[in-house]
PDB file of C-alpha atoms in Angstrom:
ATOM      1  CA  UNK A 170      -6.841-198.381 -22.384  1.00  0.00           C
ATOM      2  CA  UNK A 171      -7.840-199.919 -19.069  1.00  0.00           C
ATOM      3  CA  UNK A 172     -10.593-198.637 -16.737  1.00  0.00           C
ATOM      4  CA  UNK A 173      -8.168-197.248 -14.170  1.00  0.00           C
ATOM      5  CA  UNK A 174      -6.456-195.068 -16.759  1.00  0.00           C
ATOM      6  CA  UNK A 175      -9.836-193.890 -18.112  1.00  0.00           C
ATOM      7  CA  UNK A 176     -11.114-193.120 -14.612  1.00  0.00           C
ATOM      8  CA  UNK A 177      -7.969-191.122 -13.828  1.00  0.00           C
ATOM      9  CA  UNK A 178      -8.291-189.080 -16.996  1.00  0.00           C
ATOM     10  CA  UNK A 179     -11.992-188.461 -16.357  1.00  0.00           C
ATOM     11  CA  UNK A 180     -11.303-187.183 -12.838  1.00  0.00           C
ATOM     12  CA  UNK A 181      -8.602-184.849 -14.154  1.00  0.00           C
ATOM     13  CA  UNK A 182     -10.795-183.582 -17.033  1.00  0.00           C
ATOM     14  CA  UNK A 183     -13.771-183.067 -14.705  1.00  0.00           C
ATOM     15  CA  UNK A 184     -11.638-181.230 -12.163  1.00  0.00           C
ATOM     16  CA  UNK A 185      -9.981-178.967 -14.730  1.00  0.00           C
ATOM     17  CA  UNK A 186     -13.291-178.193 -16.433  1.00  0.00           C
ATOM     18  CA  UNK A 187     -15.061-177.246 -13.241  1.00  0.00           C
ATOM     19  CA  UNK A 188     -12.058-175.351 -11.927  1.00  0.00           C
ATOM     20  CA  UNK A 189     -12.414-172.992 -14.898  1.00  0.00           C
ATOM     21  CA  UNK A 190     -16.134-172.549 -14.248  1.00  0.00           C
ATOM     22  CA  UNK A 191     -15.574-171.711 -10.585  1.00  0.00           C
ATOM     23  CA  UNK A 192     -12.167-170.052 -10.756  1.00  0.00           C
ATOM     24  CA  UNK A 193     -13.175-167.329 -13.220  1.00  0.00           C
ATOM     25  CA  UNK A 194     -15.719-165.657 -10.879  1.00  0.00           C
ATOM     26  CA  UNK A 195     -13.237-166.018  -8.015  1.00  0.00           C
ATOM     27  CA  UNK A 196     -10.501-164.280  -9.994  1.00  0.00           C
ATOM     28  CA  UNK A 197     -12.964-161.639 -11.183  1.00  0.00           C
ATOM     29  CA  UNK A 198     -13.931-160.936  -7.573  1.00  0.00           C
ATOM     30  CA  UNK A 199     -10.341-159.781  -6.907  1.00  0.00           C
ATOM     31  CA  UNK A 200     -10.731-157.115  -9.599  1.00  0.00           C
ATOM     32  CA  UNK A 201     -13.624-155.544  -7.687  1.00  0.00           C
ATOM     33  CA  UNK A 202     -11.060-154.313  -5.155  1.00  0.00           C
ATOM     34  CA  UNK A 203      -9.904-151.809  -7.784  1.00  0.00           C
ATOM     35  CA  UNK A 204     -13.393-150.727  -8.845  1.00  0.00           C
ATOM     36  CA  UNK A 205     -14.384-147.139  -8.031  1.00  0.00           C
ATOM     37  CA  UNK A 206     -16.888-146.557  -5.262  1.00  0.00           C
ATOM     38  CA  UNK A 207     -19.979-144.338  -5.247  1.00  0.00           C
ATOM     39  CA  UNK A 208     -22.727-143.903  -2.691  1.00  0.00           C
ATOM     40  CA  UNK A 209     -25.955-145.661  -3.545  1.00  0.00           C
ATOM     41  CA  UNK A 210     -29.330-146.190  -1.910  1.00  0.00           C
ATOM     42  CA  UNK A 211     -31.206-149.388  -1.102  1.00  0.00           C
ATOM     43  CA  UNK A 212     -34.705-149.068  -2.560  1.00  0.00           C
ATOM     44  CA  UNK A 213     -35.908-152.593  -1.793  1.00  0.00           C
ATOM     45  CA  UNK A 214     -34.868-155.172   0.796  1.00  0.00           C
ATOM     46  CA  UNK A 215     -36.768-158.415   1.267  1.00  0.00           C
ATOM     47  CA  UNK A 216     -36.358-162.144   1.623  1.00  0.00           C
ATOM     48  CA  UNK A 217     -37.436-164.279  -1.330  1.00  0.00           C
ATOM     49  CA  UNK A 218     -38.608-167.763  -0.488  1.00  0.00           C
ATOM     50  CA  UNK A 219     -38.928-170.712  -2.830  1.00  0.00           C
ATOM     51  CA  UNK A 220     -39.801-174.333  -2.302  1.00  0.00           C
ATOM     52  CA  UNK A 221     -37.714-177.117  -3.778  1.00  0.00           C
ATOM     53  CA  UNK A 222     -40.098-180.002  -4.435  1.00  0.00           C
ATOM     54  CA  UNK A 223     -37.300-182.520  -4.999  1.00  0.00           C
ATOM     55  CA  UNK A 224     -35.527-181.711  -1.738  1.00  0.00           C
ATOM     56  CA  UNK A 225     -38.798-180.948   0.068  1.00  0.00           C
ATOM     57  CA  UNK A 226     -37.404-177.864   1.686  1.00  0.00           C
ATOM     58  CA  UNK A 227     -37.751-174.134   1.512  1.00  0.00           C
ATOM     59  CA  UNK A 228     -34.873-171.976   0.264  1.00  0.00           C
ATOM     60  CA  UNK A 229     -34.398-168.316   1.084  1.00  0.00           C
ATOM     61  CA  UNK A 230     -32.309-165.650  -0.537  1.00  0.00           C
ATOM     62  CA  UNK A 231     -31.915-161.931  -0.007  1.00  0.00           C
ATOM     63  CA  UNK A 232     -33.423-159.670  -2.626  1.00  0.00           C
ATOM     64  CA  UNK A 233     -31.547-156.410  -2.089  1.00  0.00           C
ATOM     65  CA  UNK A 234     -32.027-153.815  -4.804  1.00  0.00           C
ATOM     66  CA  UNK A 235     -30.096-150.568  -4.987  1.00  0.00           C
ATOM     67  CA  UNK A 236     -29.543-147.594  -7.240  1.00  0.00           C
ATOM     68  CA  UNK A 237     -26.496-145.448  -7.794  1.00  0.00           C
ATOM     69  CA  UNK A 238     -25.205-142.797 -10.168  1.00  0.00           C
ATOM     70  CA  UNK A 239     -22.096-142.755 -12.336  1.00  0.00           C
ATOM     71  CA  UNK A 240     -21.342-139.718 -14.504  1.00  0.00           C
ATOM     72  CA  UNK A 241     -24.882-138.398 -14.032  1.00  0.00           C
ATOM     73  CA  UNK A 242     -26.565-141.624 -15.162  1.00  0.00           C
ATOM     74  CA  UNK A 243     -28.659-143.671 -12.720  1.00  0.00           C
ATOM     75  CA  UNK A 244     -28.144-147.432 -12.572  1.00  0.00           C
ATOM     76  CA  UNK A 245     -29.998-150.131 -10.667  1.00  0.00           C
ATOM     77  CA  UNK A 246     -28.672-153.497  -9.529  1.00  0.00           C
ATOM     78  CA  UNK A 247     -29.424-156.332  -7.143  1.00  0.00           C
ATOM     79  CA  UNK A 248     -26.053-158.032  -7.003  1.00  0.00           C
ATOM     80  CA  UNK A 249     -24.447-158.340  -3.591  1.00  0.00           C
ATOM     81  CA  UNK A 250     -21.104-159.755  -4.772  1.00  0.00           C
ATOM     82  CA  UNK A 251     -19.517-161.407  -7.791  1.00  0.00           C
ATOM     83  CA  UNK A 252     -20.091-164.838  -6.313  1.00  0.00           C
ATOM     84  CA  UNK A 253     -23.460-164.112  -4.733  1.00  0.00           C
ATOM     85  CA  UNK A 254     -25.110-166.934  -2.856  1.00  0.00           C
ATOM     86  CA  UNK A 255     -28.389-168.225  -4.178  1.00  0.00           C
ATOM     87  CA  UNK A 256     -30.821-170.443  -2.319  1.00  0.00           C
ATOM     88  CA  UNK A 257     -29.157-169.443   0.936  1.00  0.00           C
ATOM     89  CA  UNK A 258     -30.593-170.060   4.365  1.00  0.00           C
ATOM     90  CA  UNK A 259     -33.072-167.892   6.192  1.00  0.00           C
ATOM     91  CA  UNK A 260     -30.442-166.526   8.588  1.00  0.00           C
ATOM     92  CA  UNK A 261     -28.170-165.378   5.743  1.00  0.00           C
ATOM     93  CA  UNK A 262     -31.105-163.761   3.933  1.00  0.00           C
ATOM     94  CA  UNK A 263     -32.397-161.905   7.009  1.00  0.00           C
ATOM     95  CA  UNK A 264     -28.855-160.857   7.978  1.00  0.00           C
ATOM     96  CA  UNK A 265     -28.465-159.306   4.516  1.00  0.00           C
ATOM     97  CA  UNK A 266     -31.739-157.440   4.984  1.00  0.00           C
ATOM     98  CA  UNK A 267     -30.517-156.097   8.336  1.00  0.00           C
ATOM     99  CA  UNK A 268     -27.162-155.115   6.850  1.00  0.00           C
ATOM    100  CA  UNK A 269     -28.818-153.368   3.886  1.00  0.00           C
ATOM    101  CA  UNK A 270     -32.135-151.970   5.147  1.00  0.00           C
ATOM    102  CA  UNK A 271     -34.468-150.229   2.740  1.00  0.00           C
ATOM    103  CA  UNK A 272     -33.655-146.523   2.373  1.00  0.00           C
ATOM    104  CA  UNK A 273     -30.085-146.851   3.675  1.00  0.00           C
ATOM    105  CA  UNK A 274     -27.022-145.478   1.927  1.00  0.00           C
ATOM    106  CA  UNK A 275     -24.418-148.004   0.783  1.00  0.00           C
ATOM    107  CA  UNK A 276     -21.057-148.148  -0.917  1.00  0.00           C
ATOM    108  CA  UNK A 277     -21.489-149.410  -4.469  1.00  0.00           C
ATOM    109  CA  UNK A 278     -18.448-150.667  -6.361  1.00  0.00           C
ATOM    110  CA  UNK A 279     -18.832-150.542 -10.135  1.00  0.00           C
ATOM    111  CA  UNK A 280     -16.835-151.728 -13.113  1.00  0.00           C
ATOM    112  CA  UNK A 281     -15.402-148.611 -14.792  1.00  0.00           C
ATOM    113  CA  UNK A 282     -15.598-150.368 -18.174  1.00  0.00           C
ATOM    114  CA  UNK A 283     -19.300-151.164 -17.590  1.00  0.00           C
ATOM    115  CA  UNK A 284     -20.876-149.065 -14.807  1.00  0.00           C
ATOM    116  CA  UNK A 285     -24.046-151.212 -14.934  1.00  0.00           C
ATOM    117  CA  UNK A 286     -21.952-154.034 -13.440  1.00  0.00           C
ATOM    118  CA  UNK A 287     -21.844-153.320  -9.710  1.00  0.00           C
ATOM    119  CA  UNK A 288     -21.557-155.039  -6.332  1.00  0.00           C
ATOM    120  CA  UNK A 289     -21.986-154.162  -2.674  1.00  0.00           C
ATOM    121  CA  UNK A 290     -19.474-156.749  -1.428  1.00  0.00           C
ATOM    122  CA  UNK A 291     -16.017-155.932  -2.705  1.00  0.00           C
ATOM    123  CA  UNK A 292     -13.307-158.559  -3.160  1.00  0.00           C
ATOM    124  CA  UNK A 293     -13.389-162.349  -2.995  1.00  0.00           C
ATOM    125  CA  UNK A 294     -15.968-164.147  -0.890  1.00  0.00           C
ATOM    126  CA  UNK A 295     -15.362-167.306   1.111  1.00  0.00           C
ATOM    127  CA  UNK A 296     -17.720-169.493  -0.940  1.00  0.00           C
ATOM    128  CA  UNK A 297     -15.917-168.397  -4.112  1.00  0.00           C
ATOM    129  CA  UNK A 298     -12.651-169.736  -2.712  1.00  0.00           C
ATOM    130  CA  UNK A 299     -14.283-173.037  -1.781  1.00  0.00           C
ATOM    131  CA  UNK A 300     -15.867-173.280  -5.225  1.00  0.00           C
ATOM    132  CA  UNK A 301     -12.518-172.617  -6.876  1.00  0.00           C
ATOM    133  CA  UNK A 302     -10.627-175.189  -4.776  1.00  0.00           C
ATOM    134  CA  UNK A 303     -13.028-178.168  -4.690  1.00  0.00           C
ATOM    135  CA  UNK A 304     -12.486-179.136  -8.360  1.00  0.00           C
ATOM    136  CA  UNK A 305      -8.782-179.526  -7.625  1.00  0.00           C
ATOM    137  CA  UNK A 306      -9.662-182.425  -5.327  1.00  0.00           C
ATOM    138  CA  UNK A 307     -10.835-184.260  -8.450  1.00  0.00           C
ATOM    139  CA  UNK A 308      -7.627-183.389 -10.286  1.00  0.00           C
ATOM    140  CA  UNK A 309      -5.643-184.726  -7.331  1.00  0.00           C
ATOM    141  CA  UNK A 310      -7.717-187.916  -7.289  1.00  0.00           C
ATOM    142  CA  UNK A 311      -7.144-188.379 -11.003  1.00  0.00           C
ATOM    143  CA  UNK A 312      -3.396-187.943 -10.620  1.00  0.00           C
ATOM    144  CA  UNK A 313      -3.411-190.368  -7.687  1.00  0.00           C
ATOM    145  CA  UNK A 314      -5.369-192.962  -9.691  1.00  0.00           C
ATOM    146  CA  UNK A 315      -2.959-192.640 -12.623  1.00  0.00           C
ATOM    147  CA  UNK A 316       0.065-192.941 -10.324  1.00  0.00           C
ATOM    148  CA  UNK A 317      -1.260-196.250  -8.949  1.00  0.00           C
ATOM    149  CA  UNK A 318      -1.108-197.951 -12.361  1.00  0.00           C
TER     150      UNK A 318
END
């Protein structure tokens, strides 16, 4: 087996492996469109900051916590969407705080099979699509490399 063939196979394997990792949350985010909706309440909204020593920069993420009731039972969650951004920028984090201010009422979409699993952002998110498509670039590269043999 020559190096070109090995490289092509590695690109394809890498792309297919990561496409599964990223595609599953993307596909799951479509299911949230069918989840029932209840009214919930934001009980905490703040920006969490952390410092990445390696990158020498500060990362920010929204910490939005909400509670809701399903069939008389109260649940609490902090998940914005299926493919929630972590380590996002300050603008994204503060925008989320403005969109979901403490004490406000919100639509909460919950999984009927597991009401503890809930989101505020229903449906697929842009970054989920990007995450699901990027691995296919590696598959394409692998196929291209193999076709050049």
